[in-house]
Coordinates of C-alpha atoms and ligand atoms in Angstrom, one line a residue:
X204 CA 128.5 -99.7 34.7
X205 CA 125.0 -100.9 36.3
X206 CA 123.6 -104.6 35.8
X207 CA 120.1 -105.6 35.7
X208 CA 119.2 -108.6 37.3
X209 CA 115.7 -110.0 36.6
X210 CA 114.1 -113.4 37.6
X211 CA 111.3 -114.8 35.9
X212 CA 108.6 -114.8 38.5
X213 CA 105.7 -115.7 36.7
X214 CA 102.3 -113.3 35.3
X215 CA 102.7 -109.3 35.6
X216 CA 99.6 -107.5 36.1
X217 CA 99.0 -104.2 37.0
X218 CA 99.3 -100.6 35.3
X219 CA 102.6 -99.1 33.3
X220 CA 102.3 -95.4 33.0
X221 CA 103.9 -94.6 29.3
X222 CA 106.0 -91.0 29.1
X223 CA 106.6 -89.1 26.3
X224 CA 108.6 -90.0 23.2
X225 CA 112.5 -90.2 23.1
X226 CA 113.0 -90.0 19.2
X227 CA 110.2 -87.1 19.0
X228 CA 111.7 -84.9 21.8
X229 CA 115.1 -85.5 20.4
X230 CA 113.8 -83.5 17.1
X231 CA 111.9 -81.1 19.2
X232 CA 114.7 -79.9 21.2
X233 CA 116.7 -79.1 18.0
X234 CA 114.0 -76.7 16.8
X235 CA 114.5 -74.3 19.8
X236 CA 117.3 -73.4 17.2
X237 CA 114.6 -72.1 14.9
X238 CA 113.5 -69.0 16.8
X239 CA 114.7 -66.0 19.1
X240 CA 111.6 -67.0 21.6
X241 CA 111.4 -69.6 24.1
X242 CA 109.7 -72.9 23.0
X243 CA 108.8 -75.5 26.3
X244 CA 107.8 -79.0 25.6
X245 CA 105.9 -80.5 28.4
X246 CA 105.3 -84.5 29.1
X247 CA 109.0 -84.8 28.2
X248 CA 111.0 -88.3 29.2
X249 CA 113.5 -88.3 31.8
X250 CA 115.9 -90.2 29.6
X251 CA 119.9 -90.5 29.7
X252 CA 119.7 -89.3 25.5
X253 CA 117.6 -86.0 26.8
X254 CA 121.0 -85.1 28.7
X255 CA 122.8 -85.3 25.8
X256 CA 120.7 -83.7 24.1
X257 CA 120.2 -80.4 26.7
X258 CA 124.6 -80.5 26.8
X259 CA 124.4 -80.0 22.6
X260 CA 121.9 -77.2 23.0
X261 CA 123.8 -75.6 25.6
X262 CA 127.1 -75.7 24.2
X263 CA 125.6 -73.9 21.5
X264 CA 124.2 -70.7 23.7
X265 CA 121.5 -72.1 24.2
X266 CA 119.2 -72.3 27.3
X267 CA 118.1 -75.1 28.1
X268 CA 116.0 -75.8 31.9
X269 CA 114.9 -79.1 33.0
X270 CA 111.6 -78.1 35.4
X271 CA 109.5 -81.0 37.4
X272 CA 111.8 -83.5 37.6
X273 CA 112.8 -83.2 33.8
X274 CA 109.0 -83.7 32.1
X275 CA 109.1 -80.4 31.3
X276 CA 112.2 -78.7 29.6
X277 CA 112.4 -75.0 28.9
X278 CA 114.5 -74.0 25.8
X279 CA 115.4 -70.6 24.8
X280 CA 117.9 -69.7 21.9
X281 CA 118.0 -66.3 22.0
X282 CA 121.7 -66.3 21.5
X283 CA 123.5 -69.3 19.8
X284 CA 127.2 -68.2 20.3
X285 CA 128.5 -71.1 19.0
X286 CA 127.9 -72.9 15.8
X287 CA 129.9 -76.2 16.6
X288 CA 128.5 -79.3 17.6
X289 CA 131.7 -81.2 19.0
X290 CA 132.5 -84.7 17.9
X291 CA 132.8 -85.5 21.7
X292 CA 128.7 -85.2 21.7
X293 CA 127.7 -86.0 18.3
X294 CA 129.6 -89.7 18.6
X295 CA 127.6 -90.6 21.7
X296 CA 124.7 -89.8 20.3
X297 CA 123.8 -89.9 16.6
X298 CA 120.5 -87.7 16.5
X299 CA 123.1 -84.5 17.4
X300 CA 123.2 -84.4 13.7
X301 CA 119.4 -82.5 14.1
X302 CA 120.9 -79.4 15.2
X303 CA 122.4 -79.2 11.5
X304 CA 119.1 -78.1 9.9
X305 CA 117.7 -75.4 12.2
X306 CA 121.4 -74.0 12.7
X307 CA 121.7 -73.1 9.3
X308 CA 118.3 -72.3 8.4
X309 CA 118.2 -69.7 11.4
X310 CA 121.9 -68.7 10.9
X311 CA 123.6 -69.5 7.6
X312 CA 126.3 -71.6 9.1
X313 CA 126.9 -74.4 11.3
X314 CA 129.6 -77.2 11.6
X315 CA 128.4 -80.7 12.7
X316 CA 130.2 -83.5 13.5
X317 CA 129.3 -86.6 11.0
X318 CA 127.6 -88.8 13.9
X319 CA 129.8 -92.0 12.9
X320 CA 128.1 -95.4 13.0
X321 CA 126.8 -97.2 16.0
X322 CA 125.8 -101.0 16.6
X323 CA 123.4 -101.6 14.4
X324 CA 124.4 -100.3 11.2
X325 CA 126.7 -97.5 9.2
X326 CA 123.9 -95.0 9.6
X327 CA 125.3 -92.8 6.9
X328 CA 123.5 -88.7 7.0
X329 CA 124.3 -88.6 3.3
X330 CA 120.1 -87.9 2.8
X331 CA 120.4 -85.6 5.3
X332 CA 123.3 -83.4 3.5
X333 CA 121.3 -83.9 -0.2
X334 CA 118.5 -82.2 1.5
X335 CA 119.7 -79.2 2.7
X336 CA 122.2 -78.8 -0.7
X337 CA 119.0 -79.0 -2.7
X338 CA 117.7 -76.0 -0.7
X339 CA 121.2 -73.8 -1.7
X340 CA 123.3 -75.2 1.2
X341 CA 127.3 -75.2 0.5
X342 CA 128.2 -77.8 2.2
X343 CA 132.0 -79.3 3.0
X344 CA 133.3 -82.5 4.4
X345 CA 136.6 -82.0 6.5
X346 CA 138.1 -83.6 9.4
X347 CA 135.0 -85.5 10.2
X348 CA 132.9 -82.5 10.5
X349 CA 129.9 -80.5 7.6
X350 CA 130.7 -77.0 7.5
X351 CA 127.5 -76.2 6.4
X352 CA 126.5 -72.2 4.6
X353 CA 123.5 -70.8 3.0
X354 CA 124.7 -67.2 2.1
X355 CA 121.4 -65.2 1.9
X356 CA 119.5 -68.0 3.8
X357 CA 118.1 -71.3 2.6
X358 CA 116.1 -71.4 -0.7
X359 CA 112.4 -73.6 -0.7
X360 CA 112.5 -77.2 -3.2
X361 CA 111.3 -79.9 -4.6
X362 CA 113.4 -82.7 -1.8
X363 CA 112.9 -86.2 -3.0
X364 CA 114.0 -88.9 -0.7
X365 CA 115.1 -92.1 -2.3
X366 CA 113.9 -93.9 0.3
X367 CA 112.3 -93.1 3.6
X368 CA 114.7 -91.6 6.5
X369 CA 113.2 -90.1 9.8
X370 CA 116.1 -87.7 10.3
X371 CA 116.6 -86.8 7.0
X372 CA 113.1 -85.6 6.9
X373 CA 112.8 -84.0 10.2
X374 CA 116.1 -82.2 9.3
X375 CA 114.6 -81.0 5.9
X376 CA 111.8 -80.4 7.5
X377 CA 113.0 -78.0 10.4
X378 CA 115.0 -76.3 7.9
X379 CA 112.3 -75.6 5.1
X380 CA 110.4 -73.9 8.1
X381 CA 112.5 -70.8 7.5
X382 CA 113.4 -70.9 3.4
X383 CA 112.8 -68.3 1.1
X384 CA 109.8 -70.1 -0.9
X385 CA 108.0 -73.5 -1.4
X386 CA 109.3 -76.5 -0.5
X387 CA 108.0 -80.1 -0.8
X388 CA 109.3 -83.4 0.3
X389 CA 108.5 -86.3 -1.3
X390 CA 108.8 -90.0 0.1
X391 CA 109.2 -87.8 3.7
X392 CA 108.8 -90.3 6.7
X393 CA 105.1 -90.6 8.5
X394 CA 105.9 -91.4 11.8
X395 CA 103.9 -89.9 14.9
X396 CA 107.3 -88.4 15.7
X397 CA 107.0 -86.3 12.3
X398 CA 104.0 -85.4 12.8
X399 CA 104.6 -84.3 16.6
X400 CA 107.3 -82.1 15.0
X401 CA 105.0 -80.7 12.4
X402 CA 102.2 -79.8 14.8
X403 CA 105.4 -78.1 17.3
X404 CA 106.3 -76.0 14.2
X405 CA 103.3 -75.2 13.0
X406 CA 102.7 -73.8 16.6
X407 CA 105.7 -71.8 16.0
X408 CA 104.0 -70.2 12.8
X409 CA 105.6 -72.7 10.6
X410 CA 103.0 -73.0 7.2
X411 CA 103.2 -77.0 6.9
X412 CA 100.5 -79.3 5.3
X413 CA 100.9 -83.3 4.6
X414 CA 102.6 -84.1 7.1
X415 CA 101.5 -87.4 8.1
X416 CA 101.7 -88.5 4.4
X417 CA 104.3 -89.2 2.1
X418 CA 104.4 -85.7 0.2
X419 CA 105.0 -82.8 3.2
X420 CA 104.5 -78.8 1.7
X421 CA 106.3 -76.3 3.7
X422 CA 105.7 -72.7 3.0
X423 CA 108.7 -70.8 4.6
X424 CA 108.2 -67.9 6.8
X425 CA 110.7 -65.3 7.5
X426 CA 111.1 -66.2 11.6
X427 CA 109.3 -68.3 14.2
X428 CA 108.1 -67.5 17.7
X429 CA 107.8 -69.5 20.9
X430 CA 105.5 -72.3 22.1
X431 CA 104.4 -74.7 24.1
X432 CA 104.0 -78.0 23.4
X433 CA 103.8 -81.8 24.6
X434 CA 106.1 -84.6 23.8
X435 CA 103.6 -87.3 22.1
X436 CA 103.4 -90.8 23.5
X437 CA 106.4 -93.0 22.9
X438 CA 105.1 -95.5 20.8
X439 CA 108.6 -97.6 21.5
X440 CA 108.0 -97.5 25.4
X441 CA 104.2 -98.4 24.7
X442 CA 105.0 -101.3 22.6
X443 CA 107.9 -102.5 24.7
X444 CA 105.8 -102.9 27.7
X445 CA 102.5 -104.5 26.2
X446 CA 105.1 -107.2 25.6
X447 CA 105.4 -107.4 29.2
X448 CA 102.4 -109.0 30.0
X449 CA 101.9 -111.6 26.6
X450 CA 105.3 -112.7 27.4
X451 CA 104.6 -113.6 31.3
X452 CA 100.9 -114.3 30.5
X453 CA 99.7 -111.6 32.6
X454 CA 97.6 -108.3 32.4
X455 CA 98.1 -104.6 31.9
X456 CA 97.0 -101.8 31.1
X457 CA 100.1 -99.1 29.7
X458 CA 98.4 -96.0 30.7
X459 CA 98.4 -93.6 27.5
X460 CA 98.5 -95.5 25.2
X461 CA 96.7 -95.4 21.8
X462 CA 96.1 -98.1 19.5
X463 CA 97.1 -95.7 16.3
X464 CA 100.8 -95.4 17.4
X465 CA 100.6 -99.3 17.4
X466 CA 98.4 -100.2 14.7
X467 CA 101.1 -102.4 12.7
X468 CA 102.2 -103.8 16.0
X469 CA 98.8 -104.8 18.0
X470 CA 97.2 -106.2 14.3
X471 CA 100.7 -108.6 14.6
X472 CA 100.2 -109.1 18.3
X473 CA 96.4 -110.0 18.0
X474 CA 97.6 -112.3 14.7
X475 CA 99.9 -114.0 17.6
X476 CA 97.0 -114.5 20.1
X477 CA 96.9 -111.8 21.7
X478 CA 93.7 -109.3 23.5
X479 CA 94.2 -105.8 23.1
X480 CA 91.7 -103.7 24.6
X481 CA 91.2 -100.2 24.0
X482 CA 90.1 -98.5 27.9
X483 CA 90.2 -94.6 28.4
X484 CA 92.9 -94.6 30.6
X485 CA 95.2 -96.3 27.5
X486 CA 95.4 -100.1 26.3
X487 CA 95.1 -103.0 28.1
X488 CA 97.0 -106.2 27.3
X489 CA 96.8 -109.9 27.6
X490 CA 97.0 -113.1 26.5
X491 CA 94.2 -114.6 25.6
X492 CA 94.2 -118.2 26.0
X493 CA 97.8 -119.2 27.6
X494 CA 98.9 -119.3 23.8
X495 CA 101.2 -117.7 21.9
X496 CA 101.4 -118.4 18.2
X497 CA 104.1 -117.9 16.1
X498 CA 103.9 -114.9 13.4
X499 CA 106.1 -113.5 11.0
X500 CA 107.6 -110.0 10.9
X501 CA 109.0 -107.7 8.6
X502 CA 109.7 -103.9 9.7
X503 CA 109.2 -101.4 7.6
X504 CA 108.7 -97.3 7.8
X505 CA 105.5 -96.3 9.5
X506 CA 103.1 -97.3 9.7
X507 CA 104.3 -101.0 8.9
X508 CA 106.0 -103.0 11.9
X509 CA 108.7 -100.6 14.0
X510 CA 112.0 -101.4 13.4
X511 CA 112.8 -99.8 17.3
X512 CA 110.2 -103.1 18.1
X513 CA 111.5 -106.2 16.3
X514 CA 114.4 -107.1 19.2
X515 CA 111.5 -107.1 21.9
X516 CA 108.8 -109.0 19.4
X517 CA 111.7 -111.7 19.1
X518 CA 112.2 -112.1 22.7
X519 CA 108.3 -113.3 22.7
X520 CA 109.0 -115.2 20.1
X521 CA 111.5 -117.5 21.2
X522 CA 108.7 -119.1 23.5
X523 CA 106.1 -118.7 20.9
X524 CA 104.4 -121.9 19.7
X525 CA 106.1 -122.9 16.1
X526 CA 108.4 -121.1 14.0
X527 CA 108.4 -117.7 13.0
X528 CA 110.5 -115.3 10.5
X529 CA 111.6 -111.9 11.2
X530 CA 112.6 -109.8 8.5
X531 CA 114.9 -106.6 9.0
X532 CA 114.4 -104.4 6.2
X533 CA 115.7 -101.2 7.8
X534 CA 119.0 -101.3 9.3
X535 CA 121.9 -103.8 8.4
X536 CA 122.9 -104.9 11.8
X537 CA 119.6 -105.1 14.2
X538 CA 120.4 -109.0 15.2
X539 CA 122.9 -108.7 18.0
X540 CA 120.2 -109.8 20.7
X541 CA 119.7 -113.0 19.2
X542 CA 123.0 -114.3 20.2
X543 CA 122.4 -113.3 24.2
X544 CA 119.1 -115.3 23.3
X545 CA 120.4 -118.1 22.4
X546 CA 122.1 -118.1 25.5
X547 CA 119.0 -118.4 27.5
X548 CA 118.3 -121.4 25.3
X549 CA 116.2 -119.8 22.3
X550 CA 116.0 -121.7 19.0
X551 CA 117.3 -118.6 16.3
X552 CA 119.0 -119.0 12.6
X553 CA 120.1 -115.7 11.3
X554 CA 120.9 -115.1 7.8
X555 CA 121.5 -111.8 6.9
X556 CA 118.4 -109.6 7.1
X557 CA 116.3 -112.8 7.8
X558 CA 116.0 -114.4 11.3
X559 CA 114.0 -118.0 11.6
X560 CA 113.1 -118.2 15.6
X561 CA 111.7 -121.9 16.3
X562 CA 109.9 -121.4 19.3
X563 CA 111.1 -123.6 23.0
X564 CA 109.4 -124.6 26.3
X565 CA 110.4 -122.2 28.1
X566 CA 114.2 -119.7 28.3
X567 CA 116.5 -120.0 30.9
X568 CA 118.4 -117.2 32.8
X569 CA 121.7 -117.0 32.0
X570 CA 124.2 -113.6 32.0
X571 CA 123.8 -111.6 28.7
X572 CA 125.6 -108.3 27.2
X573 CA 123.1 -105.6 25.8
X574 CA 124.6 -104.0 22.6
X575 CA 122.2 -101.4 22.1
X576 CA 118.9 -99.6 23.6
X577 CA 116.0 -102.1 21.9
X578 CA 118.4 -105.4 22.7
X579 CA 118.7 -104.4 26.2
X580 CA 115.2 -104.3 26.7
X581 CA 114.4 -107.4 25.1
X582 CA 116.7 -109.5 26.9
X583 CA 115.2 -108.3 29.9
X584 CA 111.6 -109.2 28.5
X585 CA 113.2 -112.5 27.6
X586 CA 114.3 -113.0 31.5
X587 CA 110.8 -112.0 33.2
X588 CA 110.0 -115.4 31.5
X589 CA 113.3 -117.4 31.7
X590 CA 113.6 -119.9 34.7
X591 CA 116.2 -118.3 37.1
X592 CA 118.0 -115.5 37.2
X593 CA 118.8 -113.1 33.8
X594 CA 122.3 -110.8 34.6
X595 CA 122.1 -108.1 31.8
X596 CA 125.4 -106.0 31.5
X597 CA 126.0 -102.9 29.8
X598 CA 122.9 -101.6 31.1
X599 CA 124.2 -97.7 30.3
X600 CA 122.4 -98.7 27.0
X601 CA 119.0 -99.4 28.4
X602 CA 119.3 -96.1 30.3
X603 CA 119.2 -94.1 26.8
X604 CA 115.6 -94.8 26.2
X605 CA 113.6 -96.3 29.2
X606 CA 113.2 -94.5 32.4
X607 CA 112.8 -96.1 35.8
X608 CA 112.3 -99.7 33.8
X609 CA 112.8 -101.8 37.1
X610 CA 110.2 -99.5 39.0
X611 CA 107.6 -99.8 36.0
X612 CA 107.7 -103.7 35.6
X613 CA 108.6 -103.7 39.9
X614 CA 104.9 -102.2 40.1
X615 CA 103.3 -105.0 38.4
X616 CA 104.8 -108.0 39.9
X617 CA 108.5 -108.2 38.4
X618 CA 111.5 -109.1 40.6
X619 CA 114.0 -107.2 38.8
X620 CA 117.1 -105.5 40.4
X621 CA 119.8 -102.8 39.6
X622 CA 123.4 -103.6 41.0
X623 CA 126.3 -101.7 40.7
X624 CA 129.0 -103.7 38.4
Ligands
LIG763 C1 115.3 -92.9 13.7 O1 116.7 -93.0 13.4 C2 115.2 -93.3 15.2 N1 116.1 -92.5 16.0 C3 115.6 -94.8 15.3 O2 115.4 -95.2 16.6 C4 114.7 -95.6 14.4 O3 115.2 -97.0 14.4 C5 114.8 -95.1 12.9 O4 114.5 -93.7 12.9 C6 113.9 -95.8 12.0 O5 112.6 -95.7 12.4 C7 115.6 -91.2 16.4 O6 114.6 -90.8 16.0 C8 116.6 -90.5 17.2 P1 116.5 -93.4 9.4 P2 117.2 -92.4 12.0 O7 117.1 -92.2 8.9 O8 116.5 -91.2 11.6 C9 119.5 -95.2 6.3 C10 116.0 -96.1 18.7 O9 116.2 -97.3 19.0 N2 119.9 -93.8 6.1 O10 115.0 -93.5 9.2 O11 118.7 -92.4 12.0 C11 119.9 -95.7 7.7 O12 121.2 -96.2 7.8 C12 116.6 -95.6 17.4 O13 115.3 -95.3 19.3 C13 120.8 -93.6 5.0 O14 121.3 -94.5 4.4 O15 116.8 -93.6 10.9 C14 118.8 -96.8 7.9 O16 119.3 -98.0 7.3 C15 117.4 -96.6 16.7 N3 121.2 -92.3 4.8 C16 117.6 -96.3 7.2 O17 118.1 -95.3 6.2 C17 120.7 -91.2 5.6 O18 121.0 -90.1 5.3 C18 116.6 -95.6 8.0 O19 117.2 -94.7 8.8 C19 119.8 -91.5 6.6 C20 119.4 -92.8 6.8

């Protein structure tokens, strides 16, 4: 297992190219399920996760071919000869579940692993499995797997989420592409990644409207054809590294970017002190006067403040000037980096959901564990500002959902190195 080793090294400034979204193409690959045709998504990351992702599809009979470097994967599913996805891939990587929808809508069965928990919370699919039962799925738990069946197909209906789930609706969503009728879901999730799905589908000759909004309609067609589409803007990556800069008191610009993934995020950053100029190449960030001021955050669905971007927004905290509050309202267990902060000498209560940072002088390096893909990358914003060296383990995590993160922050000024363990 890798280390990172990063030493504070004063202002970054230069450019951070963003790639395309982990958490949309990790719905996008699954729809290849959904059609006979070959469907190619372009601008694609080259991300540890993606692996996984292409080693599901395959085991399934799927086709899956990883062109120019990986940015641009080529899927074909002309012949799924297997419909189980093994608990040996599900458990290292929970979005596997996402086959579970286009499997059975396309071929009446499937039998999916339950993903399991991970670090930051149970992560229950129990939305996901209501979903497809209300569209005339049999479904039955055994062993740890759903054997899933829709005997004469998948039926449209009315799906009305309790409370708003990303897979649960991307699931639904895939698999209402290909019902017999109408279906609508209600309280469905509104995140770009949703709506980078929808417009994939739709290129497909999926009938979708709403989507975007709370209530999507989906009028089911009797097969799908191929496409081509690109991966939208990871809005995780984009956020992550504007952090870079306000944290070291620096400049970039993260090329791609656009404010509208961000809008919860820069409106927070801004309320912090913070300039965010929007260029044609992307965004620009920086601080605006040498102060940061302390803000409270509470994450929500989109488009309120990411969930995937509270670890990294606390890591600017901790050197923020007064005390701020950071409310977790989506997962039960997204605190584990404030621990390895504390380390480096930050001033952080946790209680529960609720986490009071008091903002310090400055961090100091010290060697930390990453627990899971967001923590990682905020202990190693935390160490481009701490005094001395930052050694952060477990680095396999980081890996998941950030590509080439030394060369990106090496380009603008970080000293930041990758040793062997
Ligand atoms: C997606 O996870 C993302 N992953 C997560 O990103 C992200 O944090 C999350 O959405 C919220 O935005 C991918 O897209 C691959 P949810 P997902 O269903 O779909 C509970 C990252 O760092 N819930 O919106 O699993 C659940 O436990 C990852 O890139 C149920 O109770 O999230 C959570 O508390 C981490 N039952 C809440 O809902 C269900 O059936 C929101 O989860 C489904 C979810």
């Amino acid at each position: 297992m890798d280390k990172i080793v990063v030493t504070g090294n004063g202002p970054l400034n230069g450019d951070i190219p963003i790639a395309g979204a982990k958490n949309a193409c990790l719905t996008l690959m699954p729809a290849t399920l959904l059609s006979d045709e070959p469907l190619t998504l372009t601008n694609a990351p080259r991300l540890s996760d993606i692996q996984t992702m292409t080693a599901l599809l395959s085991s399934l009979g799927a086709e899956v071919s990883s062109l120019q470097g990986g940015q641009v994967l080529a899927m074909s599913s002309h012949d799924i000869d297997n419909h189980t996805a093994d608990y040996d891939i599900v458990r290292k990587m929970r979005a596997s579940i996402l086959v579970l929808g286009p499997m059975l809508a396309r071929e009446g069965h499937a039998i999916v692993s339950l993903p399991g928990g991970c670090a930051i919370g149970a992560r229950p699919v129990d939305l996901h499995l209501k979903a497809l039962e209300a569209m005339g799925a049999d479904l039955d738990l055994k062993d740890g797997y759903v054997h899933a069946r829709a005997k004469g197909g998948l039926k449209g209906a009315v799906v009305e989420f309790p409370f708003v789930s990303v897979g649960a609706t991307e699931n639904a969503l895939m698999a209402a592409t290909l019902a017999k009728g109408t279906s609508v879901l209600k309280n469905a999730a509104r995140e770009p990644e949703i709506v980078d799905l929808a417009e994939c589908l739709i290129k497909m000759g999926a009938q979708i409207s709403g989507h975007g909004t709370s209530d999507i309609t989906v009028q089911g067609v009797d097969r799908l054809h191929g496409a081509t589409h690109p991966v939208v803007t990871d809005r995780i990556e984009l956020g992550t590294y504007m952090l870079a800069p306000v944290i070291t008191g620096g400049e970039v610009e993260c090329i791609g970017g656009k404010r509208e993934l961000v809008g919860a995020f820069c409106d927070k950053l801004e309320e912090a002190g913070v300039d965010i100029i929007e260029t044609n190449r992307g965004l620009t960030v920086k601080r605006a006067n040498g102060q940061v001021n302390a803000v409270n955050v509470t994450t929500e669905p989109f488009p309120g403040f990411p969930t995937d971007l509270q670890a990294q927004m606390m890591a600017l905290l901790c050197t923020a000037d007064g005390t701020s509050v950071l409310e977790e309202k989506i997962f039960e267990n997204r605190f584990m980096h404030a621990p390895e902060l504390i380390r480096m000498g930050a001033d952080i209560e946790v209680h529960g959901g609720t986490a009071t940072v008091k903002g310090v002088e400055r961090l100091k390096g010290a060697p930390v564990m990453a627990t899971d893909l967001r923590a990682s990358v905020s202990l190693i914003l935390a160490g481009l500002a701490a005094e001395g060296d930052t050694v952060v383990s477990r680095v396999y995590h980081l890996d998941r959902g950030y590509e080439r993160v030394e060369e990106k922050l090496r380009a603008c000024g970080a000293i930041i190195e990758r040793v062997p363990e």
